[in-house]
CSV table of C-alpha atoms in Angstrom, one decimal:
chain,number,residue,atom,x,y,z
A,5,MET,CA,-4.9,-11.3,4.4
A,6,TYR,CA,-7.6,-11.5,1.9
A,7,THR,CA,-6.5,-11.9,-1.9
A,8,SER,CA,-7.6,-13.4,-5.0
A,9,LEU,CA,-11.1,-14.9,-5.2
A,10,GLU,CA,-11.3,-14.8,-1.4
A,11,ALA,CA,-11.3,-10.9,-1.7
A,12,GLN,CA,-13.5,-11.0,-4.9
A,13,LEU,CA,-16.3,-13.1,-3.2
A,14,HIS,CA,-16.2,-11.8,0.2
A,15,ASP,CA,-19.1,-9.4,-0.3
A,16,PRO,CA,-21.3,-11.5,-2.2
A,17,PHE,CA,-21.1,-14.4,0.4
A,18,TRP,CA,-21.7,-12.0,3.2
A,19,ASN,CA,-24.4,-10.1,1.4
A,20,ALA,CA,-26.3,-13.4,0.6
A,21,LEU,CA,-26.7,-13.7,4.7
A,22,GLY,CA,-28.8,-10.4,4.7
A,23,PRO,CA,-28.0,-6.8,6.0
A,24,PRO,CA,-25.0,-6.6,8.6
A,25,ALA,CA,-26.3,-7.2,12.1
A,26,GLU,CA,-23.4,-5.1,13.6
A,27,LEU,CA,-24.1,-1.9,12.1
A,28,PRO,CA,-26.6,-0.4,14.2
A,29,LEU,CA,-24.3,-1.4,17.4
A,30,LEU,CA,-21.4,0.5,15.7
A,31,LEU,CA,-23.8,3.5,15.2
A,32,THR,CA,-24.8,3.4,18.6
A,33,PHE,CA,-21.1,3.4,19.8
A,34,LEU,CA,-20.4,6.4,17.8
A,35,GLU,CA,-23.3,8.5,18.7
A,36,ASP,CA,-21.2,11.1,20.4
A,37,ALA,CA,-18.4,10.2,18.1
A,38,PRO,CA,-15.2,12.3,18.6
A,39,ALA,CA,-13.0,13.8,15.9
A,40,ARG,CA,-10.4,11.1,14.9
A,41,ILE,CA,-11.3,7.5,14.6
A,42,LEU,CA,-9.9,4.5,13.1
A,43,TYR,CA,-11.5,1.4,11.7
A,44,LEU,CA,-9.2,-1.9,11.9
A,45,GLY,CA,-10.0,-4.6,9.3
A,46,SER,CA,-11.9,-2.2,6.7
A,47,GLY,CA,-11.9,-4.8,4.0
A,48,SER,CA,-13.9,-3.9,1.1
A,49,GLY,CA,-15.9,-1.3,3.2
A,50,ARG,CA,-19.2,-3.6,3.9
A,51,LEU,CA,-19.3,-2.0,7.4
A,52,PHE,CA,-17.0,0.7,6.9
A,53,LEU,CA,-18.7,2.7,4.1
A,54,PRO,CA,-22.2,3.1,5.8
A,55,LEU,CA,-20.2,4.6,8.7
A,56,LEU,CA,-18.0,6.8,6.4
A,57,GLU,CA,-21.2,8.2,5.1
A,58,LYS,CA,-22.2,9.5,8.5
A,59,LEU,CA,-18.8,10.1,10.1
A,60,PRO,CA,-14.9,11.0,9.1
A,61,LEU,CA,-13.2,7.9,9.8
A,62,GLU,CA,-10.0,6.1,8.7
A,63,ALA,CA,-9.4,2.7,7.3
A,64,LEU,CA,-6.4,0.3,8.2
A,65,ASP,CA,-6.2,-2.9,6.1
A,66,PRO,CA,-3.0,-4.8,5.1
A,67,SER,CA,-4.6,-6.2,1.9
A,68,PRO,CA,-4.0,-4.6,-1.7
A,69,ASP,CA,-7.0,-6.8,-3.2
A,70,MET,CA,-9.4,-5.5,-0.5
A,71,ASN,CA,-8.1,-1.8,-0.4
A,72,THR,CA,-8.8,-1.8,-4.4
A,73,LEU,CA,-12.3,-3.1,-3.6
A,74,LEU,CA,-12.9,-0.4,-0.9
A,75,ARG,CA,-11.8,2.4,-3.4
A,76,GLN,CA,-14.1,1.0,-6.2
A,77,ASN,CA,-17.0,0.7,-3.5
A,78,ALA,CA,-16.5,4.0,-2.2
A,79,SER,CA,-16.4,5.7,-5.5
A,80,GLN,CA,-19.9,4.4,-6.4
A,81,LYS,CA,-20.9,6.3,-3.1
A,82,LYS,CA,-19.0,9.4,-4.2
A,83,LEU,CA,-16.6,8.9,-1.0
A,84,THR,CA,-12.7,9.2,-0.7
A,85,PRO,CA,-11.4,7.1,2.1
A,86,ILE,CA,-8.3,7.7,4.1
A,87,ILE,CA,-7.0,4.2,3.6
A,88,HIS,CA,-3.8,2.9,5.5
A,89,GLN,CA,-2.5,-0.1,3.8
A,90,THR,CA,-0.2,-1.7,6.4
A,91,THR,CA,-0.6,-4.1,9.3
A,92,LEU,CA,-1.5,-2.9,13.0
A,93,ALA,CA,2.0,-4.1,14.0
A,94,ASP,CA,3.6,-1.6,11.4
A,95,PHE,CA,1.3,1.2,11.4
A,96,GLN,CA,3.0,4.6,12.6
A,97,PRO,CA,-0.1,7.4,12.6
A,98,SER,CA,0.7,11.0,12.7
A,99,SER,CA,-1.1,11.3,15.9
A,100,PRO,CA,-3.3,9.2,18.5
A,101,TYR,CA,-7.1,8.5,18.2
A,102,HIS,CA,-10.0,9.2,20.1
A,103,ALA,CA,-11.6,6.0,19.1
A,104,ILE,CA,-10.8,2.6,17.4
A,105,LEU,CA,-13.3,0.2,15.9
A,106,ILE,CA,-12.5,-3.3,15.6
A,107,PRO,CA,-15.6,-5.1,14.4
A,108,THR,CA,-16.6,-8.6,13.5
A,109,PHE,CA,-13.7,-11.2,14.3
A,110,THR,CA,-11.0,-9.0,13.0
A,111,PHE,CA,-9.1,-9.1,16.4
A,112,GLN,CA,-9.3,-12.9,16.5
A,113,LEU,CA,-7.1,-13.2,13.3
A,114,LEU,CA,-4.4,-11.1,14.8
A,115,PRO,CA,-1.2,-13.6,15.5
A,116,ASP,CA,-0.7,-12.3,19.1
A,117,PRO,CA,-3.5,-11.2,21.1
A,118,LEU,CA,-1.4,-9.3,23.8
A,119,THR,CA,0.9,-7.4,21.5
A,120,ALA,CA,-2.4,-6.3,19.5
A,121,ILE,CA,-4.0,-4.9,22.6
A,122,GLN,CA,-0.7,-3.1,23.5
A,123,GLN,CA,-0.4,-1.7,20.2
A,124,ILE,CA,-4.0,-0.5,20.3
A,125,HIS,CA,-3.5,1.2,23.6
A,126,HIS,CA,-0.6,2.9,22.1
A,127,LEU,CA,-2.7,4.3,19.3
A,128,LEU,CA,-5.3,5.7,21.4
A,129,LEU,CA,-5.4,9.0,23.5
A,130,PRO,CA,-5.8,8.6,27.2
A,131,GLY,CA,-9.5,8.5,27.7
A,132,GLY,CA,-9.9,7.2,24.1
A,133,ARG,CA,-12.6,4.7,23.3
A,134,LEU,CA,-12.4,1.1,22.0
A,135,TYR,CA,-15.0,-1.1,20.2
A,136,LEU,CA,-14.1,-4.7,20.1
A,137,THR,CA,-16.3,-7.5,18.9
A,138,ALA,CA,-15.4,-11.3,19.2
A,139,PHE,CA,-17.3,-14.7,18.7
A,140,LYS,CA,-17.1,-18.0,20.2
A,141,PRO,CA,-17.6,-20.8,17.7
A,142,LEU,CA,-20.4,-22.4,19.7
A,143,ALA,CA,-21.9,-24.5,17.0
A,144,GLU,CA,-18.4,-26.3,16.7
A,145,LEU,CA,-17.8,-26.4,20.4
A,146,ASN,CA,-21.1,-28.1,21.0
A,147,GLY,CA,-21.0,-30.4,18.2
A,148,ASP,CA,-24.0,-28.7,16.4
A,149,LEU,CA,-21.7,-28.4,13.1
A,150,PRO,CA,-19.6,-31.2,11.9
A,151,LEU,CA,-15.5,-30.8,12.0
A,152,ASN,CA,-12.9,-32.1,9.5
A,153,GLU,CA,-15.4,-32.4,6.6
A,154,PRO,CA,-16.2,-30.1,3.6
A,155,LEU,CA,-19.3,-28.1,4.1
A,156,PRO,CA,-20.6,-26.4,1.1
A,157,GLU,CA,-22.1,-22.7,1.1
A,158,ASP,CA,-25.1,-22.2,-1.0
A,159,PRO,CA,-23.7,-21.3,-4.4
A,160,LEU,CA,-24.2,-17.9,-5.7
A,161,THR,CA,-25.0,-16.4,-9.1
A,162,LEU,CA,-23.4,-13.1,-9.7
A,163,PRO,CA,-24.6,-10.3,-11.6
A,164,ASP,CA,-22.3,-11.2,-14.9
A,165,GLY,CA,-23.7,-14.7,-14.8
A,166,SER,CA,-20.9,-16.4,-13.5
A,167,LEU,CA,-21.2,-19.2,-10.6
A,168,ALA,CA,-19.6,-18.6,-7.0
A,169,GLU,CA,-19.0,-21.4,-4.8
A,170,LEU,CA,-17.5,-22.0,-1.3
A,171,THR,CA,-16.6,-25.1,0.7
A,172,ILE,CA,-15.6,-24.8,4.2
A,173,THR,CA,-13.7,-27.4,6.3
A,174,THR,CA,-13.4,-26.6,9.9
A,175,THR,CA,-10.8,-27.9,12.6
A,176,LEU,CA,-10.8,-26.8,16.2
A,177,THR,CA,-8.4,-26.9,19.1
A,178,LYS,CA,-8.9,-25.5,22.5
A,179,THR,CA,-7.6,-21.9,21.4
A,180,HIS,CA,-8.1,-22.0,17.5
A,181,LEU,CA,-10.9,-22.3,15.0
A,182,THR,CA,-9.2,-23.0,11.8
A,183,ARG,CA,-11.2,-22.6,8.6
A,184,HIS,CA,-10.1,-24.1,5.1
A,185,HIS,CA,-12.0,-22.4,2.4
A,186,HIS,CA,-12.0,-23.4,-1.2
A,187,PHE,CA,-13.6,-20.9,-3.5
A,188,THR,CA,-14.6,-21.8,-7.3
A,189,LEU,CA,-15.7,-19.2,-9.7
A,190,THR,CA,-17.2,-20.5,-13.0
A,191,PRO,CA,-17.7,-17.8,-15.7
A,192,THR,CA,-20.1,-18.0,-18.6
A,193,GLN,CA,-17.4,-18.6,-20.8
A,194,GLY,CA,-13.9,-20.1,-20.1
A,195,PRO,CA,-12.5,-22.5,-17.3
A,196,PRO,CA,-13.4,-22.1,-13.7
A,197,GLN,CA,-10.7,-20.1,-11.3
A,198,THR,CA,-10.2,-21.8,-8.0
A,199,HIS,CA,-8.6,-20.6,-4.6
A,200,GLN,CA,-7.7,-22.2,-1.4
A,201,THR,CA,-7.2,-20.2,1.8
A,202,THR,CA,-6.7,-21.0,5.5
A,203,GLN,CA,-7.8,-18.8,8.5
A,204,HIS,CA,-6.6,-19.4,12.1
A,205,ILE,CA,-9.2,-17.8,14.3
A,206,ARG,CA,-8.4,-17.3,17.9
A,207,TYR,CA,-11.3,-17.5,20.2
A,208,PHE,CA,-11.7,-16.5,23.9
A,209,ALA,CA,-13.9,-16.8,26.9
A,210,ASP,CA,-15.5,-13.5,27.7
A,211,HIS,CA,-13.5,-13.2,31.0
A,212,GLU,CA,-10.3,-14.0,28.8
A,213,LEU,CA,-11.0,-10.8,26.8
A,214,GLU,CA,-12.0,-8.9,29.9
A,215,SER,CA,-8.7,-9.6,31.7
A,216,LEU,CA,-6.7,-8.9,28.4
A,217,LEU,CA,-8.3,-5.4,28.1
A,218,GLN,CA,-8.0,-4.7,32.0
A,219,LYS,CA,-4.5,-5.7,32.5
A,220,ASN,CA,-3.4,-3.6,29.7
A,221,GLY,CA,-4.8,-0.1,30.6
A,222,PHE,CA,-8.5,-0.5,29.5
A,223,ASP,CA,-11.8,0.1,31.6
A,224,ILE,CA,-14.8,-1.9,30.1
A,225,ASP,CA,-17.8,0.3,30.0
A,226,VAL,CA,-20.5,-2.1,28.7
A,227,GLU,CA,-20.7,-5.7,27.4
A,228,ILE,CA,-23.3,-6.6,24.8
A,229,ILE,CA,-24.4,-9.9,23.7
A,230,ASP,CA,-25.1,-10.9,20.0
A,231,PHE,CA,-25.5,-7.4,19.0
A,232,ALA,CA,-28.4,-6.9,21.3
A,233,GLU,CA,-28.7,-5.9,24.9
A,234,PRO,CA,-26.2,-5.5,27.8
A,235,SER,CA,-26.2,-8.8,29.8
A,236,GLU,CA,-24.7,-10.2,32.8
A,237,ASP,CA,-25.0,-13.8,31.5
A,238,ASP,CA,-22.8,-14.7,28.7
A,239,SER,CA,-23.1,-18.6,28.8
A,240,THR,CA,-24.8,-18.8,25.5
A,241,ALA,CA,-23.5,-15.7,23.8
A,242,GLY,CA,-22.0,-16.3,20.3
A,243,ILE,CA,-20.7,-12.9,20.1
A,244,SER,CA,-19.7,-10.4,22.6
A,245,THR,CA,-19.2,-6.6,21.8
A,246,PHE,CA,-17.3,-4.6,24.4
A,247,PHE,CA,-17.4,-0.8,24.8
A,248,ALA,CA,-14.2,0.2,26.4
A,249,HIS,CA,-11.9,3.2,27.1
A,250,ARG,CA,-8.2,3.7,27.6
A,251,ARG,CA,-7.5,4.7,31.2
A,252,GLN,CA,-6.4,8.1,31.8
A,253,LYS,CA,-3.0,7.1,33.7
């Protein structure tokens, strides 16, 4: 769950990387969008709000801090999102959905992938569609990025003149990438604020995700590599996106 400085500085550090590369693919998935859509891990709305400007969809995120930011960002766009402040495990909607979106690496932060897929299956109508994106830490696995040592991101000067800094230390096991974040916010006046968080990100080979979906009531319609083109060769894929649907029976 994103809180404190991690929530406050989430957008500035992501925005420094440029426009969200995933947005066009989400719009492609939603071209023939059905009526009732749920976005898991809506956060501050970086991807959610551009979609909400075009389509009616609902947000789900357990973080009060991120949901506050989402409401603030939505208000600037004169939007009023429906926000469910809860976890996937505790969510009890009034009726099932026609489509569920799980962009970026939201799914990989959930503690139990099997239970999560079963819960998502339960939230969808028969024939309902699923958008699911996951990444593999190829740079860490291939030794292109060092492990177990602090790596600073480029510092950011925020609009109010304060300085935002982020250092990430990464460890790796056979199943999880763990990132230790150290945030520092130095205002123009007053002492710096600091905040530390840890993310445990479960990563999968593509065949593992395919099997997880297929064994739990989903058929895969297409797999897209690195937000670009369908491919049969995923050997160099850093990011895989699945368009799938819940089986009718």
